[in-house]
mmCIF file of C-alpha atoms and ligand atoms in Angstrom:
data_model
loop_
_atom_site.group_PDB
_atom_site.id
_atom_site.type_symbol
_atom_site.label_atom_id
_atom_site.label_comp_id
_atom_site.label_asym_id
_atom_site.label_seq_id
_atom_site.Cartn_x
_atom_site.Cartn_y
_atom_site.Cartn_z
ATOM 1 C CA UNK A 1 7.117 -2.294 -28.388
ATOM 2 C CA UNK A 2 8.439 -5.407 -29.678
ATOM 3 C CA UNK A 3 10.519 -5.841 -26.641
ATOM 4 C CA UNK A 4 7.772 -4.908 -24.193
ATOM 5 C CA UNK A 5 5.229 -7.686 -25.738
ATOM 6 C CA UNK A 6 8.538 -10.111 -25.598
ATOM 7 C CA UNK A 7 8.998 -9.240 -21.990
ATOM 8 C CA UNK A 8 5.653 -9.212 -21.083
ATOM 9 C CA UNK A 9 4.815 -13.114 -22.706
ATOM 10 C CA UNK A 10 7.852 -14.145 -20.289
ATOM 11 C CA UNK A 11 9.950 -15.728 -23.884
ATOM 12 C CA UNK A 12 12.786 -13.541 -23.450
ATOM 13 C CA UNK A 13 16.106 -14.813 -24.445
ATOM 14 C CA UNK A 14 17.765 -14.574 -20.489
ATOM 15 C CA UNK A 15 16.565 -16.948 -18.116
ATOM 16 C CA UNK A 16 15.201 -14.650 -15.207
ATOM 17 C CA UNK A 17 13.146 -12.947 -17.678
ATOM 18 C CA UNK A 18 11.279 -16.641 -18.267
ATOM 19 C CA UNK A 19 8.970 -15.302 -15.643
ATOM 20 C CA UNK A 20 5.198 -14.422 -16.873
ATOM 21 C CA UNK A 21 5.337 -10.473 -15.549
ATOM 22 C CA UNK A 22 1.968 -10.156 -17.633
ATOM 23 C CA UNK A 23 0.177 -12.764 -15.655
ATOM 24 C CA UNK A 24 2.101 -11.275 -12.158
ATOM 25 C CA UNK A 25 1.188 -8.224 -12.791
ATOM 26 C CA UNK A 26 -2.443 -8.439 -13.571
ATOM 27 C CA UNK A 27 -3.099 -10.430 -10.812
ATOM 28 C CA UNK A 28 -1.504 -7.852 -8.385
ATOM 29 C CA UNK A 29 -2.820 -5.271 -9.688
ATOM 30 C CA UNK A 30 -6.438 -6.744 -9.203
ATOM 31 C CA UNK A 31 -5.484 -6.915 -5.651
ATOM 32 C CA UNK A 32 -4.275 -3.691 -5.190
ATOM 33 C CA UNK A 33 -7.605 -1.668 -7.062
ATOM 34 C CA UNK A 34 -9.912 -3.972 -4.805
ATOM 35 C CA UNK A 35 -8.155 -3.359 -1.767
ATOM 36 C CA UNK A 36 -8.169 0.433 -2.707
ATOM 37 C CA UNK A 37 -11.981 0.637 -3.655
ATOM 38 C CA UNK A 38 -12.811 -1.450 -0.484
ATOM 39 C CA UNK A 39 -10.727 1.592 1.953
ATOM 40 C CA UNK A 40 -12.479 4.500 -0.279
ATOM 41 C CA UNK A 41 -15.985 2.800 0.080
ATOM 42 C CA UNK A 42 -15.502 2.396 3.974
ATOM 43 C CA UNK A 43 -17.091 5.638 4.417
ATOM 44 C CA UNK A 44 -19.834 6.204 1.925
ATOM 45 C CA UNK A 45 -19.975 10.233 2.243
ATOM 46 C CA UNK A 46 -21.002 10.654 -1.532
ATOM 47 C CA UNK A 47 -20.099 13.762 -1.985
ATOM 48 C CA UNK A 48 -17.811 15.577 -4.658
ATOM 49 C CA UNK A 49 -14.513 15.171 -2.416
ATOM 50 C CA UNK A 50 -15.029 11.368 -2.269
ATOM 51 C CA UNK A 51 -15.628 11.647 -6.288
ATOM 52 C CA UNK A 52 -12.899 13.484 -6.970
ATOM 53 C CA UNK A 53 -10.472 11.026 -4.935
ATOM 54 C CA UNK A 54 -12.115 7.663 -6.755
ATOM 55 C CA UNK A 55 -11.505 9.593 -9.956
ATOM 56 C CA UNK A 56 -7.980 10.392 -9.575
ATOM 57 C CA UNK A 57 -6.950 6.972 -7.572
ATOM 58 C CA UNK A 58 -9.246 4.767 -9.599
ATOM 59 C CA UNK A 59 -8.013 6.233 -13.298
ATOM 60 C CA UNK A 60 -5.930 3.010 -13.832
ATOM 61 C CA UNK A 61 -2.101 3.779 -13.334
ATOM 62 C CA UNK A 62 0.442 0.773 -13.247
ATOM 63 C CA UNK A 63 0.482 0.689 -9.643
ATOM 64 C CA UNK A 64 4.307 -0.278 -9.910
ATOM 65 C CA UNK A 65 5.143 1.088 -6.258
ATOM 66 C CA UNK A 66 2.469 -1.329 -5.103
ATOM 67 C CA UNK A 67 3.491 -4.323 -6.607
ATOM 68 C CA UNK A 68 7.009 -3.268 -5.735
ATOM 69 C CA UNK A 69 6.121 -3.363 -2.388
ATOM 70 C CA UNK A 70 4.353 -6.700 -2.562
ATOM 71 C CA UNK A 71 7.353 -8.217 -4.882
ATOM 72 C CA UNK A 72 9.780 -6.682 -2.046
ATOM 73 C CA UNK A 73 7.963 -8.654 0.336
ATOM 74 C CA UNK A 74 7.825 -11.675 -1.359
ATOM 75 C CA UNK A 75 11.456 -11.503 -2.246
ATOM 76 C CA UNK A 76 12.396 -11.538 1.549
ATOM 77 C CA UNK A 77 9.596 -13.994 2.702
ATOM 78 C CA UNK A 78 5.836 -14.182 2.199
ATOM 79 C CA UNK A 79 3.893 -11.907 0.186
ATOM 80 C CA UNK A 80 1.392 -10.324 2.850
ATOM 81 C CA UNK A 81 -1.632 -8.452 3.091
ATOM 82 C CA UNK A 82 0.492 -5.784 5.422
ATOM 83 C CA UNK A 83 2.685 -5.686 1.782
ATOM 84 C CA UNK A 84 -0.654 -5.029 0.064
ATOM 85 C CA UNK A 85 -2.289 -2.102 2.642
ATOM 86 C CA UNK A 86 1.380 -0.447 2.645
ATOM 87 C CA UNK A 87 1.297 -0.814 -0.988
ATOM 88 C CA UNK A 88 -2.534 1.015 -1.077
ATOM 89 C CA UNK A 89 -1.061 3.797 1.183
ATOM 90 C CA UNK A 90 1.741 4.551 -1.618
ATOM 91 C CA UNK A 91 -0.513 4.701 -4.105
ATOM 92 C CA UNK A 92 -2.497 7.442 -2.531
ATOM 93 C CA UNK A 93 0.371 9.464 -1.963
ATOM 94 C CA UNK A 94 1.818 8.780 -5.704
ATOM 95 C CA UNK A 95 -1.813 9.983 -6.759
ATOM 96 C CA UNK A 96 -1.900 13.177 -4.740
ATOM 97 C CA UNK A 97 1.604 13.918 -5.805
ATOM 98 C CA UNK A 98 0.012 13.669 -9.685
ATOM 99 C CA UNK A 99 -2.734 15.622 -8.935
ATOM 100 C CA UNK A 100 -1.220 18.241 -7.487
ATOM 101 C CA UNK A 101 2.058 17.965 -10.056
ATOM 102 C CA UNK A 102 -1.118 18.553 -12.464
ATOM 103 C CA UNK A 103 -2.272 21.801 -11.260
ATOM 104 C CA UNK A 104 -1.450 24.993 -13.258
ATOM 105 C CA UNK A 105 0.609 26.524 -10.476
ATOM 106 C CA UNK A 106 3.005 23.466 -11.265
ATOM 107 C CA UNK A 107 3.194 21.751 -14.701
ATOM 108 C CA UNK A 108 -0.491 22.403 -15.607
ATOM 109 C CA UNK A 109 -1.440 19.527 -17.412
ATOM 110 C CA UNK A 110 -4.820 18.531 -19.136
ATOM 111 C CA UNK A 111 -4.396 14.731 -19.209
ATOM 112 C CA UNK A 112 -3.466 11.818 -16.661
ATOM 113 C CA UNK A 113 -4.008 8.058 -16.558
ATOM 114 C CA UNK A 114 -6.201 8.794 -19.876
ATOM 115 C CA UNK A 115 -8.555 11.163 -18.710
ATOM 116 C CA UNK A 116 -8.802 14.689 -18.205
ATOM 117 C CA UNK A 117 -6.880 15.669 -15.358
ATOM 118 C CA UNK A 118 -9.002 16.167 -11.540
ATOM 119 C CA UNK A 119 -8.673 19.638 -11.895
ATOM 120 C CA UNK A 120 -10.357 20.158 -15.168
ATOM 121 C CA UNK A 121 -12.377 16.935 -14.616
ATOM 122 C CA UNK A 122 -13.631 18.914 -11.364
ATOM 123 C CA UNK A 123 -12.024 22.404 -10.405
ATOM 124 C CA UNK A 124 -8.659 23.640 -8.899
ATOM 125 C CA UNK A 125 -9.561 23.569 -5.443
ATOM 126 C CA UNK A 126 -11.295 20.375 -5.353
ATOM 127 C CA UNK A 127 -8.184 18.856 -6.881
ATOM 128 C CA UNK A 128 -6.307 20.011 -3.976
ATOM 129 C CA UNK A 129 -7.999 19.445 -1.548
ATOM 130 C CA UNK A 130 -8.338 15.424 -3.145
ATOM 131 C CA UNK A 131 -5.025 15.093 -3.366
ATOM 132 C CA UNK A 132 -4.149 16.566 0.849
ATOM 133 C CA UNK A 133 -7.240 13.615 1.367
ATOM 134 C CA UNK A 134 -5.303 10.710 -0.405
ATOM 135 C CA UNK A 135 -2.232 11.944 1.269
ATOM 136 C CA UNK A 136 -3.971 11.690 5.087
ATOM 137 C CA UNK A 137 -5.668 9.005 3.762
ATOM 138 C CA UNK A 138 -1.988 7.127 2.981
ATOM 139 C CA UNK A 139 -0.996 7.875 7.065
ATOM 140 C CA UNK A 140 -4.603 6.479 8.326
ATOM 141 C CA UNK A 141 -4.352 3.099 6.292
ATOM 142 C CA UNK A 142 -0.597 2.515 7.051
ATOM 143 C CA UNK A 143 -1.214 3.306 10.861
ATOM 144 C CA UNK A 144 -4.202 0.607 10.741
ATOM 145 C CA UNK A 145 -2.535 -2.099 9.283
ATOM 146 C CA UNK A 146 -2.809 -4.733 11.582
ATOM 147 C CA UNK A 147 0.377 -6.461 14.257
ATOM 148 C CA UNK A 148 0.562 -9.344 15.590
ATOM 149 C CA UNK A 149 3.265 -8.717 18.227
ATOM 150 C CA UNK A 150 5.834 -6.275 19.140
ATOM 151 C CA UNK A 151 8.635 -7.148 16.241
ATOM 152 C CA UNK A 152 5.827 -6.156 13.601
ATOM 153 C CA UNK A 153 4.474 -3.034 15.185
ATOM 154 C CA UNK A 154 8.047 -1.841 15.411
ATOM 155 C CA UNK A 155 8.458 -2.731 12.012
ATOM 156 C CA UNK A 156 5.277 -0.853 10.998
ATOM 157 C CA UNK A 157 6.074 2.280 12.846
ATOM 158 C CA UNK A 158 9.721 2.271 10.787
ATOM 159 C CA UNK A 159 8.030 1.685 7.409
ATOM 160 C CA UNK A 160 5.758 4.611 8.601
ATOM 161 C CA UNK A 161 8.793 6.888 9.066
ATOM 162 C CA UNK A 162 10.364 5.950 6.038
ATOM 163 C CA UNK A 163 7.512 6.814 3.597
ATOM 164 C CA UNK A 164 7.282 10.286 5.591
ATOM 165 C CA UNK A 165 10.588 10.802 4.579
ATOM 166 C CA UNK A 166 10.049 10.206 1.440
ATOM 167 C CA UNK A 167 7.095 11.971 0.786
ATOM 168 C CA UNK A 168 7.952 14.902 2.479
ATOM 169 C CA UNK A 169 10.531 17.421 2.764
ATOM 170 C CA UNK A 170 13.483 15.438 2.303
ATOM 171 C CA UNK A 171 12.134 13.482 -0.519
ATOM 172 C CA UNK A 172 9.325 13.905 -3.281
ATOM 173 C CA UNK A 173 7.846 17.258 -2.264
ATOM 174 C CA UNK A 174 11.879 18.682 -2.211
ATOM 175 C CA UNK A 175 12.291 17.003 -5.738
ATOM 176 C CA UNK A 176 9.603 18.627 -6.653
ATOM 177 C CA UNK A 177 10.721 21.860 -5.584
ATOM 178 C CA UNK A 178 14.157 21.913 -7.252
ATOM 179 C CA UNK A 179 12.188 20.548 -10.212
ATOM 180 C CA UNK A 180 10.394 23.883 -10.530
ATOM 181 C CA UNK A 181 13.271 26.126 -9.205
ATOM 182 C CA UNK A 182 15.427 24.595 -12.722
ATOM 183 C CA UNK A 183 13.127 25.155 -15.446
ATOM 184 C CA UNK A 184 14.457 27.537 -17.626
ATOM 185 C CA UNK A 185 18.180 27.072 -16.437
ATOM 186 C CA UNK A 186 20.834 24.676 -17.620
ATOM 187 C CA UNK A 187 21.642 21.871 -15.278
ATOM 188 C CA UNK A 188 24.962 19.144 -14.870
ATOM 189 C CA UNK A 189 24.352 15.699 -14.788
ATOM 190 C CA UNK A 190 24.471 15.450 -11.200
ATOM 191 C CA UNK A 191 22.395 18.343 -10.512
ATOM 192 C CA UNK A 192 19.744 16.445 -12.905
ATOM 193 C CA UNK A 193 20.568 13.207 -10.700
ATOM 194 C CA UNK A 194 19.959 14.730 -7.628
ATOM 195 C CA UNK A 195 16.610 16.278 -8.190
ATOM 196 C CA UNK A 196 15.621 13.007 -10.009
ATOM 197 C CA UNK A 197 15.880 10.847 -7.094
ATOM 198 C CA UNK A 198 14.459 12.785 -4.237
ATOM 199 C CA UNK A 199 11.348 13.565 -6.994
ATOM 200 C CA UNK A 200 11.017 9.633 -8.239
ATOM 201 C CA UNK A 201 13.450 7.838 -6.703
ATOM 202 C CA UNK A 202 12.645 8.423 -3.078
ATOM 203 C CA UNK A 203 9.377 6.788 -3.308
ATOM 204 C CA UNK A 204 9.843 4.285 -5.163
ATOM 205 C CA UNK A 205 12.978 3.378 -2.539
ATOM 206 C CA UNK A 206 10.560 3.455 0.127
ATOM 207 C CA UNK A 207 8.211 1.044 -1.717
ATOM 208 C CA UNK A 208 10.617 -1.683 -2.017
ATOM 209 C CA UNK A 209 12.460 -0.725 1.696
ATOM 210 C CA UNK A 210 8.533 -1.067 3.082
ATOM 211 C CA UNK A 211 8.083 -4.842 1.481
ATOM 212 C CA UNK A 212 11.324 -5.604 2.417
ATOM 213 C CA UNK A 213 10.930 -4.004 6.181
ATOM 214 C CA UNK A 214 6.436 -5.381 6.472
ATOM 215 C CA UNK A 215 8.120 -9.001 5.126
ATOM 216 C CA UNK A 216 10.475 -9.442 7.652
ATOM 217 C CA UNK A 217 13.600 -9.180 5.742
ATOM 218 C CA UNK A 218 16.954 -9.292 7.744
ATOM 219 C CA UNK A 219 19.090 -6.216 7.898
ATOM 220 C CA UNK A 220 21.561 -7.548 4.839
ATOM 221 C CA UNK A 221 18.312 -8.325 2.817
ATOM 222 C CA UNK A 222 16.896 -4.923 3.107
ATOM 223 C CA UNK A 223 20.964 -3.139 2.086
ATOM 224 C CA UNK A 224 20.672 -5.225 -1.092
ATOM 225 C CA UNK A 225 16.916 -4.405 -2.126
ATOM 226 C CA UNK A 226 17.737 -0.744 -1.291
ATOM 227 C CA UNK A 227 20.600 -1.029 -3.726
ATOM 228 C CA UNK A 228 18.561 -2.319 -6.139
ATOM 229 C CA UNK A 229 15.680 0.254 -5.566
ATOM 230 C CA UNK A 230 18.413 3.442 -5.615
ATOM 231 C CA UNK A 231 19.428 2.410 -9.324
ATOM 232 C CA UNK A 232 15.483 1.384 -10.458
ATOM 233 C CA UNK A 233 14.234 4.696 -8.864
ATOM 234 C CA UNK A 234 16.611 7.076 -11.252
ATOM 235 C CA UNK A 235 15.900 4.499 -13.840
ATOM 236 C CA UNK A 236 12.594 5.108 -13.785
ATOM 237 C CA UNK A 237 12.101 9.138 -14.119
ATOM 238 C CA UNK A 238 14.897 8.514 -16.764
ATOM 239 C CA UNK A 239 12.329 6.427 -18.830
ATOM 240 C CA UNK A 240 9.463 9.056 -17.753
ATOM 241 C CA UNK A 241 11.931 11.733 -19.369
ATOM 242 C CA UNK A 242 12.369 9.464 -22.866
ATOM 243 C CA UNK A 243 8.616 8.987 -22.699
ATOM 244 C CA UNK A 244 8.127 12.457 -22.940
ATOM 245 C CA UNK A 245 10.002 12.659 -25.752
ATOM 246 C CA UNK A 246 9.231 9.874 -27.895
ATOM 247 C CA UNK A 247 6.208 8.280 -26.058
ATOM 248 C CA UNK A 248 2.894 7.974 -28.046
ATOM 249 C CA UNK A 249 0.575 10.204 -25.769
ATOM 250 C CA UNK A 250 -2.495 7.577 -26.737
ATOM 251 C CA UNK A 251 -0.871 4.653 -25.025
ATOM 252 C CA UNK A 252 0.996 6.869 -22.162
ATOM 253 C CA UNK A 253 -2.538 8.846 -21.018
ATOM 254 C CA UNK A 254 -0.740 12.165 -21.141
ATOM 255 C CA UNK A 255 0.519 14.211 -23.263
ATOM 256 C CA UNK A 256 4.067 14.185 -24.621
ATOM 257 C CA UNK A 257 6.767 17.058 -25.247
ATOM 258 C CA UNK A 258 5.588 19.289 -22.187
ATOM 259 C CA UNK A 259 8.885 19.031 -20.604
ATOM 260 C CA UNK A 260 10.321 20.670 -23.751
ATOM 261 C CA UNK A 261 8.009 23.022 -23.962
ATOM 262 C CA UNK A 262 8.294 24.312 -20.020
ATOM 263 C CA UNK A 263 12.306 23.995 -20.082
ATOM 264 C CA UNK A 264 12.262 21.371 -18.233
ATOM 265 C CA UNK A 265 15.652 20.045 -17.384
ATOM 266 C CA UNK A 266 15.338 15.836 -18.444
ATOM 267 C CA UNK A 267 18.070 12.792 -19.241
ATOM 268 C CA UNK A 268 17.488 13.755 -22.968
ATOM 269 C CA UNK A 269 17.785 17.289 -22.547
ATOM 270 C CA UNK A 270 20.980 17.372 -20.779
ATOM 271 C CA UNK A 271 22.782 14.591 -22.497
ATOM 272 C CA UNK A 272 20.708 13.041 -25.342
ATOM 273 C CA UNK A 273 18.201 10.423 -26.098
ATOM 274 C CA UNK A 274 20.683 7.858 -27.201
ATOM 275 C CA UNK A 275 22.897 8.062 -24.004
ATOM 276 C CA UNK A 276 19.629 8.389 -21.505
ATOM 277 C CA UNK A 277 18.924 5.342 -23.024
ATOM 278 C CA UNK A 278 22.122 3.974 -22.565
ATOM 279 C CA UNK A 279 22.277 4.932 -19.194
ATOM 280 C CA UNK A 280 18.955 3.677 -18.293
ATOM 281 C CA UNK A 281 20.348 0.314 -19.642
ATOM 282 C CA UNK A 282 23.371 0.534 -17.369
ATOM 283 C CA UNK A 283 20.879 1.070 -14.262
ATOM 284 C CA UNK A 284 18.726 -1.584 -14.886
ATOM 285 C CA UNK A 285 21.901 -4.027 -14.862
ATOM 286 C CA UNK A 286 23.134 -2.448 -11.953
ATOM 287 C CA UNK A 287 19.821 -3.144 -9.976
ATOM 288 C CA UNK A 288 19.679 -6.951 -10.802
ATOM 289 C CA UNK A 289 23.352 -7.285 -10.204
ATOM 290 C CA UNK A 290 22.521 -5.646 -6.183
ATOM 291 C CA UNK A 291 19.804 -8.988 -6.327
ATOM 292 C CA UNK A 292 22.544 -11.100 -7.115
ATOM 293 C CA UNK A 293 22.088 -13.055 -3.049
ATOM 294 C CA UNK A 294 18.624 -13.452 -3.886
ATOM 295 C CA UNK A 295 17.147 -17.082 -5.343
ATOM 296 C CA UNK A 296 13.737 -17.609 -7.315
ATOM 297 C CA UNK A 297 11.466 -15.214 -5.035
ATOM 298 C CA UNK A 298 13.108 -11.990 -6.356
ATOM 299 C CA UNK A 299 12.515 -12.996 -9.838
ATOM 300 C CA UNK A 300 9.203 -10.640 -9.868
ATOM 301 C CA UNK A 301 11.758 -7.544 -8.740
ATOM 302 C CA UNK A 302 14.792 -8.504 -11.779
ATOM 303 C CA UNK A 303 11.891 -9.017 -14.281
ATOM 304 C CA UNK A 304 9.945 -5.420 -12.753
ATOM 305 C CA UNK A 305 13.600 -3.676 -13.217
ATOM 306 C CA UNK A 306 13.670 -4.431 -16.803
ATOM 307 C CA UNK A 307 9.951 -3.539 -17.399
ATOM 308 C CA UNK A 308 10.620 -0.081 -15.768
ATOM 309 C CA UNK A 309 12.730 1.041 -18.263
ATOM 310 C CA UNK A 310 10.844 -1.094 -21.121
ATOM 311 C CA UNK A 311 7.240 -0.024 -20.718
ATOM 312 C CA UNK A 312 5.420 2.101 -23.322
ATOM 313 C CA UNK A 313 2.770 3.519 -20.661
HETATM 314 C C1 IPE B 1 4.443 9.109 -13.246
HETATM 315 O O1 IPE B 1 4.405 7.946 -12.477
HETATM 316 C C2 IPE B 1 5.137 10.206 -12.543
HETATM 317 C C3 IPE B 1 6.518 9.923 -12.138
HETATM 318 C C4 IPE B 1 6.848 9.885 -10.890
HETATM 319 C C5 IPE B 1 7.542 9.743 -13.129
HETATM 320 P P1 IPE B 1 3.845 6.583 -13.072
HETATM 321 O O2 IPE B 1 4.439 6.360 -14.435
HETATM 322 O O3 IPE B 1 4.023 5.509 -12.075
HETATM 323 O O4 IPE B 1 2.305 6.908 -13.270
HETATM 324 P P2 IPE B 1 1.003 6.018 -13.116
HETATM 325 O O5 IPE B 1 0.815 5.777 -11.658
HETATM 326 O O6 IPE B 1 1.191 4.748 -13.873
HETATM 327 O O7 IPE B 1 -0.096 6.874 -13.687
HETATM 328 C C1 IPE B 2 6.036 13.879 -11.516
HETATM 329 O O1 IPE B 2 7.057 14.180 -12.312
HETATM 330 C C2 IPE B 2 6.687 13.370 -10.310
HETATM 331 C C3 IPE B 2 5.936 13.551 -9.100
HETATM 332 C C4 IPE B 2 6.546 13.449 -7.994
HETATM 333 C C5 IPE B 2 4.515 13.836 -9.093
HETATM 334 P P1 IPE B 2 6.793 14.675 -13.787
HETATM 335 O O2 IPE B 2 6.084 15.963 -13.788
HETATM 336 O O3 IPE B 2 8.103 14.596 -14.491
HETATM 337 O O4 IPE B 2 5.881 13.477 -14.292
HETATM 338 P P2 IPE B 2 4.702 13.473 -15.335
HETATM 339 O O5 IPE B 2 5.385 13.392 -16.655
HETATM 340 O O6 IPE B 2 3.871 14.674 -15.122
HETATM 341 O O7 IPE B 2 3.971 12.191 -15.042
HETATM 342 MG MG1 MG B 3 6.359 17.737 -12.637
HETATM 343 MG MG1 MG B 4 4.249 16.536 -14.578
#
């Protein structure tokens, strides 16, 4: 905690950490949540599907992918409002994928983002079918963002096939899959590894890869931010794992020790607390060293790496 609040003030002891990741964050994150409330109140339908959406995408999560996306962006060039829509339409897929990773046919959970879970909050089928709306929802705002000539729009439609990559088949939804398929059995570290980063790390590659792609980034630009966001990606499900053991569920928003109980195979459970964090460590270095070509502008993304595996929520 101690380390969080240091990181957080920006008074850490190594210079690229002198960077105010409180003040960065808040501010994006204002951004993002009005940018999201102003696509879910384009169409005022009212009614419980529309509710159950706002609940679910409003609940207050980090919004790291977004701000990924936006710091990937700025670390390549400008920081745009194509960064910020592509950043919206990864935070409706992230949300679906929680609600439906919620549901009791999966790891039936009561509590997310601090509040009761959309399925309880509502009922089973409304959480469903909220969570296949944010997903659509994701493909209508990223095919709306707006080009100004030919580069972009090819651009877009790439950033387009990237996040249906990893979304789909060969990327979250698999992950989640082989997630399920392993509970109860005993898997090897790369086993764990694999299943870790088409579940987590896929999208939050494709977060960075779309700032990086939406902010014009050259080809050798984008290799180095995908480095980074390869070794951040595992980094993060391997703090998500940690959290689960030793997390305080008040300050998380959901509940802790669940993976034990469903035989869940995590970093600790297959090779310890102390070396998950160890190895966390090791990932985190590994992603700032891939920045290593990058000046000032990436300083939100080496500060961001460190806060992934840092945070207490
Ligand atoms: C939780 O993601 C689920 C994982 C993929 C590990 P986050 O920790 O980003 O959750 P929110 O968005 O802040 O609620
Ligand atoms: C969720 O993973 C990852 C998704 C792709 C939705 P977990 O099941 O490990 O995450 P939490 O602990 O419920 O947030
Ligand atoms: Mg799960
Ligand atoms: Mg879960």
């Amino acid at each position: 905690m101690d380390r969080e609040r240091e990181l957080m003030a920006g008074n850490s002891r190594e210079p690229y950490e002198r960077f105010d990741l409180k003040g960065y964050l808040a501010k994006r994150r204002d951004r993002i949540n009005e940018a999201l409330t102003a696509i879910l109140e384009k169409n005022r339908l009212g009614g419980r599907l529309q509710a159950a959406m706002k609940y679910s995408l409003m609940a207050g999560g980090k919004r790291i992918r977004p701000v990924l996306c936006m710091a990937a962006s700025e670390a390549v060039g400008e920081e745009s409002g194509r960064a910020l829509k592509a950043g919206c339409a990864l935070e409706m897929i992230h949300t679906y994928s929680l609600i439906h990773d919620d549901l009791p046919a999966m790891d039936d959970d009561g509590l997310r983002r601090g509040i009761k879970t959309c399925h309880i909050a509502f009922d089973e089928a409304t959480a469903i079918l909220a969570g296949d709306a944010l997903l659509t929802l994701a493909f209508e705002t990223l095919s709306g963002i707006d080009c100004k000539n030919g580069e972009q729009s090819a651009r877009l439609l790439k950033v387009i096939r990237r996040i249906s990559e990893a979304a789909g088949w060969q990327g979250m939804v698999e992950g989640q899959m082989r997630d399920m398929e392993s509970e109860g059995k005993l898997l090897n570290r790369q086993q764990l590894d694999d299943i870790h980063r088409h579940k987590t790390g896929a999208m939050i590659q494709a977060s960075v890869e779309a700032g990086a792609i939406l902010g014009e980034g050259g080809n050798e630009e984008i290799e180095c931010l995908k480095t980074y966001a390869g070794h951040i990606g595992l980094a993060f499900q391997v703090a998500d794992d940690i959290l689960n053991v030793s997390g305080d569920p008040k300050r998380l928003g959901k509940s802790v020790g669940t993976d034990q109980h469903r035989m869940k195979n995590t970093y600790p459970s297959v090779m310890g607390l102390e070396e998950s964090k160890r190895l966390a460590e090791t990932m985190v270095e590994k992603s700032i060293k891939a920045l290593e070509s990058f000046d000032e502008k990436a300083a939100p993304l080496r500060t961001l790496a460190r806060y992934i595996i840092e945070r207490t929520r």
